[in-house]
Coordinates of C-alpha atoms in Angstrom, one line a residue:
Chain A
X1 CA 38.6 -73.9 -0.4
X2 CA 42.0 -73.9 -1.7
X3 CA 44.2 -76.7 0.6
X4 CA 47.1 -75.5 -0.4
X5 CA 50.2 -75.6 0.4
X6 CA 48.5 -76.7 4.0
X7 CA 47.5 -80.3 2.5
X8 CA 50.8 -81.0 1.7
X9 CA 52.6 -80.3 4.6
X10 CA 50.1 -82.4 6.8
X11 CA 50.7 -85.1 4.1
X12 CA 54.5 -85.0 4.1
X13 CA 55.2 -84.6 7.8
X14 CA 57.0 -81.6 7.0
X15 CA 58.5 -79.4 10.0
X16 CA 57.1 -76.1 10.3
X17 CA 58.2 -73.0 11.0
X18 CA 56.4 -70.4 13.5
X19 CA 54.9 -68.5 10.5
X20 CA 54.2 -72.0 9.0
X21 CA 52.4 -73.2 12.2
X22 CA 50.2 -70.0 12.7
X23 CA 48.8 -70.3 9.0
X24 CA 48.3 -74.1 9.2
X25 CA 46.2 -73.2 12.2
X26 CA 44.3 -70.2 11.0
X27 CA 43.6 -72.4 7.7
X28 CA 42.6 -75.6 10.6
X29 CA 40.1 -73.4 12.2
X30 CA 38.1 -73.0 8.6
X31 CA 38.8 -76.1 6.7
X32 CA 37.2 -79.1 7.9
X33 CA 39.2 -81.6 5.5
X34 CA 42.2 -80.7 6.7
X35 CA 41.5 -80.7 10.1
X36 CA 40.4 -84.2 9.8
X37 CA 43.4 -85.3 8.1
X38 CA 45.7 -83.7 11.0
X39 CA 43.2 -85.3 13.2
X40 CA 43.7 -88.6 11.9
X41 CA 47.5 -88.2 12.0
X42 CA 47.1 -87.4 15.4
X43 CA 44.8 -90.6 16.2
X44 CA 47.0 -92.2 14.7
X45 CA 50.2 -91.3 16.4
X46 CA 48.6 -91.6 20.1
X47 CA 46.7 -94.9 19.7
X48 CA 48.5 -97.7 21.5
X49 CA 50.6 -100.6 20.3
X50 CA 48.1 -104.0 21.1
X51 CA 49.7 -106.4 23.0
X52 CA 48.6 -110.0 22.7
X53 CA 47.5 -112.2 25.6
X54 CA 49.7 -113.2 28.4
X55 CA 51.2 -116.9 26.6
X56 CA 52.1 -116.2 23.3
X57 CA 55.5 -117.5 23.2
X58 CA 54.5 -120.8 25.2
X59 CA 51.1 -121.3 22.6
X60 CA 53.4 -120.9 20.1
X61 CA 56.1 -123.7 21.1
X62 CA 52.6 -125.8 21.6
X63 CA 51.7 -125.2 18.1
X64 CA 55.0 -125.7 16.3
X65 CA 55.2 -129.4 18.5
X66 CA 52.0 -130.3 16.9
X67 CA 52.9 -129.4 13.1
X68 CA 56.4 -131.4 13.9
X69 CA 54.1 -133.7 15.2
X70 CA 51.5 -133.9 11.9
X71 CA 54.4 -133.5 10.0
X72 CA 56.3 -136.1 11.2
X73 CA 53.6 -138.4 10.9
X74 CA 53.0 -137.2 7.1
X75 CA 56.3 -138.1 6.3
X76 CA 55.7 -141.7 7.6
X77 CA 52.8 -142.6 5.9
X78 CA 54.0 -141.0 3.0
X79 CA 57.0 -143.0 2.7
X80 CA 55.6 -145.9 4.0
X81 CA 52.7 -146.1 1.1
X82 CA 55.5 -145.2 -1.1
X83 CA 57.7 -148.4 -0.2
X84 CA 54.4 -150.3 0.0
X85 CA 53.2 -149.7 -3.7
X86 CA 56.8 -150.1 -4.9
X87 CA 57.1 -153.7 -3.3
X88 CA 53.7 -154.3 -4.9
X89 CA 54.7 -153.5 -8.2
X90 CA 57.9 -154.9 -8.3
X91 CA 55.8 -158.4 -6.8
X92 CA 53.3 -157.8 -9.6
X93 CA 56.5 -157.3 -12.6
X94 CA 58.8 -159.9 -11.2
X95 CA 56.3 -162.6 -10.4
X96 CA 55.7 -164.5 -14.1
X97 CA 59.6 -163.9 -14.7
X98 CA 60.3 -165.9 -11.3
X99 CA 58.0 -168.2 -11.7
X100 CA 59.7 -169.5 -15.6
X101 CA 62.3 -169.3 -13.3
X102 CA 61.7 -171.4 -11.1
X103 CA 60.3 -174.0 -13.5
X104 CA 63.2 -173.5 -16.4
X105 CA 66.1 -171.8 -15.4
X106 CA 67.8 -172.9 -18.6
X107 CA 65.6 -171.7 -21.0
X108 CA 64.6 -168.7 -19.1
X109 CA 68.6 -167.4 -18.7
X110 CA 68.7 -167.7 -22.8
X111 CA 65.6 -166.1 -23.1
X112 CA 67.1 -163.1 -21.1
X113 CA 70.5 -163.4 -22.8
X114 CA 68.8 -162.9 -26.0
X115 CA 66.8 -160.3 -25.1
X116 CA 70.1 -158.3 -23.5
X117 CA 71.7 -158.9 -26.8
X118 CA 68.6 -157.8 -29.1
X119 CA 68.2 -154.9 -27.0
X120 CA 71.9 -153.9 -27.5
X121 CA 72.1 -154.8 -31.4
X122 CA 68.7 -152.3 -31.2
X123 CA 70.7 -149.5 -30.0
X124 CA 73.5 -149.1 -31.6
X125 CA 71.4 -149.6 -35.3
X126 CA 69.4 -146.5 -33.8
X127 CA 72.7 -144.6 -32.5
X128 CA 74.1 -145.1 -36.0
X129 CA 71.0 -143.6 -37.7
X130 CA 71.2 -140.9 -35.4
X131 CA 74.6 -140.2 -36.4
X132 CA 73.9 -140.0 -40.4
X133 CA 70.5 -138.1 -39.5
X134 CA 72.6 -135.3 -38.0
X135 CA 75.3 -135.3 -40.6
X136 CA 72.6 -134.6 -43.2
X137 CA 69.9 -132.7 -41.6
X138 CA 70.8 -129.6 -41.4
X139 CA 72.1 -129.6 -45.2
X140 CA 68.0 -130.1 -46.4
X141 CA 66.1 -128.5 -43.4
X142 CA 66.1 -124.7 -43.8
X143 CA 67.8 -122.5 -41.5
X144 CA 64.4 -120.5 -40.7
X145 CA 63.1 -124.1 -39.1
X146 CA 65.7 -124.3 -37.1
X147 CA 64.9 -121.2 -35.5
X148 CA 61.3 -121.9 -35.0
X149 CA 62.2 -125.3 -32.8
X150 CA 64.5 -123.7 -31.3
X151 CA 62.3 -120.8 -30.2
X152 CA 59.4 -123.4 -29.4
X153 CA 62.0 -125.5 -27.0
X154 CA 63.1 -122.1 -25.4
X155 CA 58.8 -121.4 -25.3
X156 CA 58.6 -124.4 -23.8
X157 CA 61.3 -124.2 -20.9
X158 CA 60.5 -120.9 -19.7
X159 CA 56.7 -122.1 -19.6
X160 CA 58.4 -125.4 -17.3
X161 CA 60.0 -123.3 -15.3
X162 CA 57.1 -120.6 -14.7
X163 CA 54.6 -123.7 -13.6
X164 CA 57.2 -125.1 -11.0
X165 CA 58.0 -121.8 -10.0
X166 CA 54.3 -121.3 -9.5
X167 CA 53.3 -124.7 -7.7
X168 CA 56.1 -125.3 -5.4
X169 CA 55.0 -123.4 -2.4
X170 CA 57.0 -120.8 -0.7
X171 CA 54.8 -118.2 1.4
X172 CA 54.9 -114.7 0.0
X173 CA 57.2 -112.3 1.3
X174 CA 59.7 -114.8 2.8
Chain B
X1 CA 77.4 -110.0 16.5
X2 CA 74.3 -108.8 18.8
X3 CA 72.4 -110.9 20.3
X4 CA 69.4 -111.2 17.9
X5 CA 71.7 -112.2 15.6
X6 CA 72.9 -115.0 17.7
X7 CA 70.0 -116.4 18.2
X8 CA 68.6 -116.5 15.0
X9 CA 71.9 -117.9 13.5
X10 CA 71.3 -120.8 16.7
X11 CA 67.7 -121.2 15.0
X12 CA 68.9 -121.3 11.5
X13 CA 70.7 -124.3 13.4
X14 CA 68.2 -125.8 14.6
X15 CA 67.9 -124.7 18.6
X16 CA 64.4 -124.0 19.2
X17 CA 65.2 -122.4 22.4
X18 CA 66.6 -119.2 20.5
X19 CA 63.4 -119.1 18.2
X20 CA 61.5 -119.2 21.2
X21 CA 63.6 -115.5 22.1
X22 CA 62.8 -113.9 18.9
X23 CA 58.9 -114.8 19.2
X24 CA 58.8 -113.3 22.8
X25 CA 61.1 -110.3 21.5
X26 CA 58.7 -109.4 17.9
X27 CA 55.4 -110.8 19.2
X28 CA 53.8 -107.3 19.9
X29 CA 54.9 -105.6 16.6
X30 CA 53.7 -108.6 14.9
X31 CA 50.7 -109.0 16.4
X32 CA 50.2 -105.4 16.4
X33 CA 50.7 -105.3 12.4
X34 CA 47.9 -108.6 12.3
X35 CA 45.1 -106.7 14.7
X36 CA 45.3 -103.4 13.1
X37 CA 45.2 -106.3 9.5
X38 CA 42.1 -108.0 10.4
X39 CA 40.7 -106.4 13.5
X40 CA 39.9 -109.1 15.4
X41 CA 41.8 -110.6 18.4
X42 CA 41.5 -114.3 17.7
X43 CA 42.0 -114.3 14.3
X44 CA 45.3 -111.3 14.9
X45 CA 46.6 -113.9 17.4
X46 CA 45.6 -117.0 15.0
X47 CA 47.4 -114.8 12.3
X48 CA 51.1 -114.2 14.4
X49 CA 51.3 -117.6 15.3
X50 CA 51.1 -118.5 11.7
X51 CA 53.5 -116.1 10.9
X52 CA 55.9 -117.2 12.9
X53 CA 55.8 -121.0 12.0
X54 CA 56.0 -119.3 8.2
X55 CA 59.2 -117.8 9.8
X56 CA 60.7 -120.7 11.4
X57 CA 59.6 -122.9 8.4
X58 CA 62.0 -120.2 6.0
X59 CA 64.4 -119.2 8.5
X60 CA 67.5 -120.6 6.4
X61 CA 65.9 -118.4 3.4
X62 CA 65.9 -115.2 5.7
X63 CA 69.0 -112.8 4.3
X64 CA 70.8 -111.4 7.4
X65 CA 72.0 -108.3 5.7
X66 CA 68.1 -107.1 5.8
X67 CA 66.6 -106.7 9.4
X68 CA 64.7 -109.5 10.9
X69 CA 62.0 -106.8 11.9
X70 CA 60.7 -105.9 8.3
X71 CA 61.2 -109.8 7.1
X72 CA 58.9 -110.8 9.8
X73 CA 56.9 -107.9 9.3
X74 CA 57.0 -108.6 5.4
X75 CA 55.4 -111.8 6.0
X76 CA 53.0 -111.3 8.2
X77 CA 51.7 -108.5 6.3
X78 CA 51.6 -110.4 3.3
X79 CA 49.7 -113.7 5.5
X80 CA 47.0 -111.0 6.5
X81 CA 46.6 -109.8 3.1
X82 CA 46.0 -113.2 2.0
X83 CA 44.1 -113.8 4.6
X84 CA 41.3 -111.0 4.2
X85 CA 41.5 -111.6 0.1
X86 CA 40.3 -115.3 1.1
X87 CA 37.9 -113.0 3.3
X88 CA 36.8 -110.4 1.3
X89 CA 34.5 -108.6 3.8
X90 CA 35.1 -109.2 7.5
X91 CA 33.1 -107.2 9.9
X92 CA 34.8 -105.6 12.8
X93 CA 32.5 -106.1 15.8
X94 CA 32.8 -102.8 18.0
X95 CA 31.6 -105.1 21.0
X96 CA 35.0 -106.1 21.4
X97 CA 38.0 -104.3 22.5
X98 CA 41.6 -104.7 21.7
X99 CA 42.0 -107.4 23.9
X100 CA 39.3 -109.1 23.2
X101 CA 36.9 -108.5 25.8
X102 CA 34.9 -105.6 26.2
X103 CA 36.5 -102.5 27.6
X104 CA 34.5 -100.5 30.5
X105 CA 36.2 -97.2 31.1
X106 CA 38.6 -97.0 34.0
X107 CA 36.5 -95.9 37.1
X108 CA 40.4 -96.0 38.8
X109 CA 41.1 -93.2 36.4
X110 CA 41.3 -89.9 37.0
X111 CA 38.5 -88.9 34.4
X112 CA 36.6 -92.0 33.5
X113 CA 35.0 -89.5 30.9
X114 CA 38.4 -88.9 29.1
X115 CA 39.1 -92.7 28.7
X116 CA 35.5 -93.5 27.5
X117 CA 36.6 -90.7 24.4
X118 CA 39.9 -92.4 24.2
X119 CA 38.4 -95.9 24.0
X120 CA 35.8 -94.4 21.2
X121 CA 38.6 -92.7 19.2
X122 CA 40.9 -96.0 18.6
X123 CA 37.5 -97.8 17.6
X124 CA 36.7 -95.0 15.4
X125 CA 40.1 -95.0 14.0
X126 CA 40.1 -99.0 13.8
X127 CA 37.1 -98.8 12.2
X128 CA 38.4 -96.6 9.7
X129 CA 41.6 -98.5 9.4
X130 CA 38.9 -101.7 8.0
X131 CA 37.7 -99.5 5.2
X132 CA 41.5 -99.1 3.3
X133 CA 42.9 -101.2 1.0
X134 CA 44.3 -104.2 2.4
X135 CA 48.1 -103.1 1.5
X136 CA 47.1 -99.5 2.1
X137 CA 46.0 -100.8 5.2
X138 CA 49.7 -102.7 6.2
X139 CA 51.2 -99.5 5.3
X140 CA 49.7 -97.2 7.3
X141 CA 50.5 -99.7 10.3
X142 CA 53.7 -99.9 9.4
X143 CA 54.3 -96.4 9.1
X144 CA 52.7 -95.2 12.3
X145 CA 52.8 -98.4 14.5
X146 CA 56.3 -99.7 13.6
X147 CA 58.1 -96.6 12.9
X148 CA 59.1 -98.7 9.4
X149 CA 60.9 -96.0 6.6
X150 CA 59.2 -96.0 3.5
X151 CA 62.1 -97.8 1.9
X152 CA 61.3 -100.8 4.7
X153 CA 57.5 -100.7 3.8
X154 CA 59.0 -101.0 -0.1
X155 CA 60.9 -103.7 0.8
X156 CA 58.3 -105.5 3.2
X157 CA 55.6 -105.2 0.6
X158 CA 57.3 -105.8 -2.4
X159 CA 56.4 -102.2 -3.7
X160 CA 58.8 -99.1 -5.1
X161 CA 59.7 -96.3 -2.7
X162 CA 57.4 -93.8 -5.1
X163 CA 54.3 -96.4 -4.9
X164 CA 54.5 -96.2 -0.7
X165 CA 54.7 -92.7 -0.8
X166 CA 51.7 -92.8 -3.2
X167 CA 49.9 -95.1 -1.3
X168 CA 50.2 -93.6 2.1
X169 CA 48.7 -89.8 0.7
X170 CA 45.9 -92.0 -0.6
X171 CA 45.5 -93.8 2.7
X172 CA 45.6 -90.9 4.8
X173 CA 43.5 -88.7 2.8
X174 CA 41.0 -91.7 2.7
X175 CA 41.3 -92.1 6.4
X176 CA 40.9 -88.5 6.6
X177 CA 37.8 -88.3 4.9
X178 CA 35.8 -91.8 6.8
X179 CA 37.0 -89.8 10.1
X180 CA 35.1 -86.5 8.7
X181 CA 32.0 -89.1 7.6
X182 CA 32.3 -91.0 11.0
X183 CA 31.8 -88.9 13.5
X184 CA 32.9 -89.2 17.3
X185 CA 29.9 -90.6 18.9
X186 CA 31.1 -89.4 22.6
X187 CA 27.7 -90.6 24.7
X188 CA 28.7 -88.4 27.6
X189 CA 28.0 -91.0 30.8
X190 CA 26.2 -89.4 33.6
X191 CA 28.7 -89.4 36.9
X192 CA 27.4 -91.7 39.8
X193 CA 26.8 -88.5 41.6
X194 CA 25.5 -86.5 38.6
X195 CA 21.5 -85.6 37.8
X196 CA 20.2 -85.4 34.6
X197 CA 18.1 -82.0 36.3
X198 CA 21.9 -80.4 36.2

């Protein structure tokens, strides 16, 4: 049986005129698809909004107290292991060094001098050779490889920003 | 500024109070949209309360130039979607009504008869709601139940105008046909005063 144009106007809502009507009915009386379909759009216009039971507001004010609640007592724990292990790793580093301390303070203040001043000589011999390695670089690497870290850094920052984007949770269509 | 505004710009401040108003205002659409989801009143009611929290969670994300209506709608479509892909086939029990317990017809009533058909057509029509597409499925509920546009129902779902108007054909025309499969199963109930000789 041909459905149409009768299919489409069920379909798109479409407001009928009195010829319009009569045909859609004669074509009802014969076609059981169709009549389905405007019987479904009927069903589906009567059939009541649910309600939920008497409370809702007052159940949910219950349940947001107790995530505040588990929520609240997340973020203690979590900062209180947090300060914990960082007290016990600062105990564990610092420990030997107060110790020589404690037992030579003259020879343990040179030793850090020294090490202050090595580290600092140690930097600027590396800044240096960082300068001259960027003055002649680009004169012997080719332009083409250039490109290529420059594509893989780009690669590799979209893929960075992807993952966080993918693990740091936001609900879906918030 | 109306008053649904004020009180969610008093939420996005932090009074609880005015929250509070927009969950009594939007809990029967939104737990309208979560039944007609998932078809069961415990998990529905499970389902709005989490979307609210989702809400009041996000609410300094929420953009006031859209309506509050299709954001909360949005996400509580979305939370039901998730939530029936986690449960891929959940079984609507006819045994239970919308409520949640199980509806008798209406002896009160005029024509008991008339509500027992009644009663049968919104589980025949629930249970024919279950067998669409999850987003088909939000959709249709939004089209029919909330009176959404199918611009809102784009926007809710994260979907173009042309895909909505696509997918509600499908899901009517697939509606149409379970209904021509499923049919009415009216089991006329004998009057108190009836006789099966008559």
């Amino acid at each position: 049986m041909d459905h149409r144009p009768f299919e489409d106007w069920l379909l798109e809502d479409k407001a009928l005129t009195a010829d319009e009507k009569r045909l859609l009915n004669t074509h009802l009386r014969d076609c059981p698809s169709c009549t389905s379909l405007a019987e479904v759009d009927l069903a589906l216009k009567s059939v009541r909004v649910v309600e939920p039971a008497a409370g809702f507001a007052e159940r949910f004010r219950v349940r947001l107290e107790a995530r505040k609640r588990i929520l609240r007592q997340r973020n203690f724990w979590g900062f209180f292991v947090l300060v914990a292990c960082a007290l016990n790793l600062l105990a564990l580093v610092a420990w030997p060094l107060i110790e020589h301390l404690v037992h030579a303070p003259v020879d343990a203040l040179t030793a850090w001098l020294s090490s202050i001043l090595s580290f600092w000589a140690s930097l600027q011999a590396l800044l240096h050779a960082g300068e001259v390695l960027f003055k002649v670089m680009p004169s012997f690497v080719p332009a083409y490889i250039w490109m290529m870290v420059l594509f893989a850094a780009g690669g590799w920052s979209l893929l960075w920003i992807f993952s966080l984007m993918k693990f740091t949770k936001f609900p879906r269509g918030v | 500024m109306t008053e649904e505004m004020a009180w969610i710009v008093q939420a996005q401040q932090g009074d609880d109070d005015s929250f509070t108003n927009l969950v009594e205002t939007y809990q029967k659409p939104v737990y309208n949209l979560c039944y007609r989801m998932l078809g069961e009143p415990e998990a529905a009611d499970d389902a709005a309360q989490e979307t609210f929290l989702k809400a009041y969670q996000n609410l300094t994300r929420y953009d006031r130039e859209r309506s509050f209506a299709t954001w909360l709608l949005s996400i509580a479509a979305h939370h039901c979607i998730d939530r029936l892909r986690r449960k891929r086939f959940i079984s609507f029990s006819i045994d239970k009504d919308e409520e949640g317990q199980t509806e008798l017809p209406d002896r009160s009533a005029p024509d008991p008869e008339t509500e027992t058909v009644k009663k049968q057509t919104r589980e025949r029509l629930q249970d024919c709601l279950q067998s669409l597409e999850p987003i088909d499925r939000a959709a249709v509920v939004m089209r029919y139940w909330q009176d959404c546009s199918e611009i809102e129902i784009a926007q809710a779902l994260k979907l173009t105008v042309p895909a909505v108007k696509s997918r509600l054909h499908r899901a009517r025309r697939a509606l149409a046909d379970l209904w021509e499969e499923k049919p009415a199963q009216v089991h006329r109930e004998r009057k108190p005063y009836g006789s099966p000789a008559f």
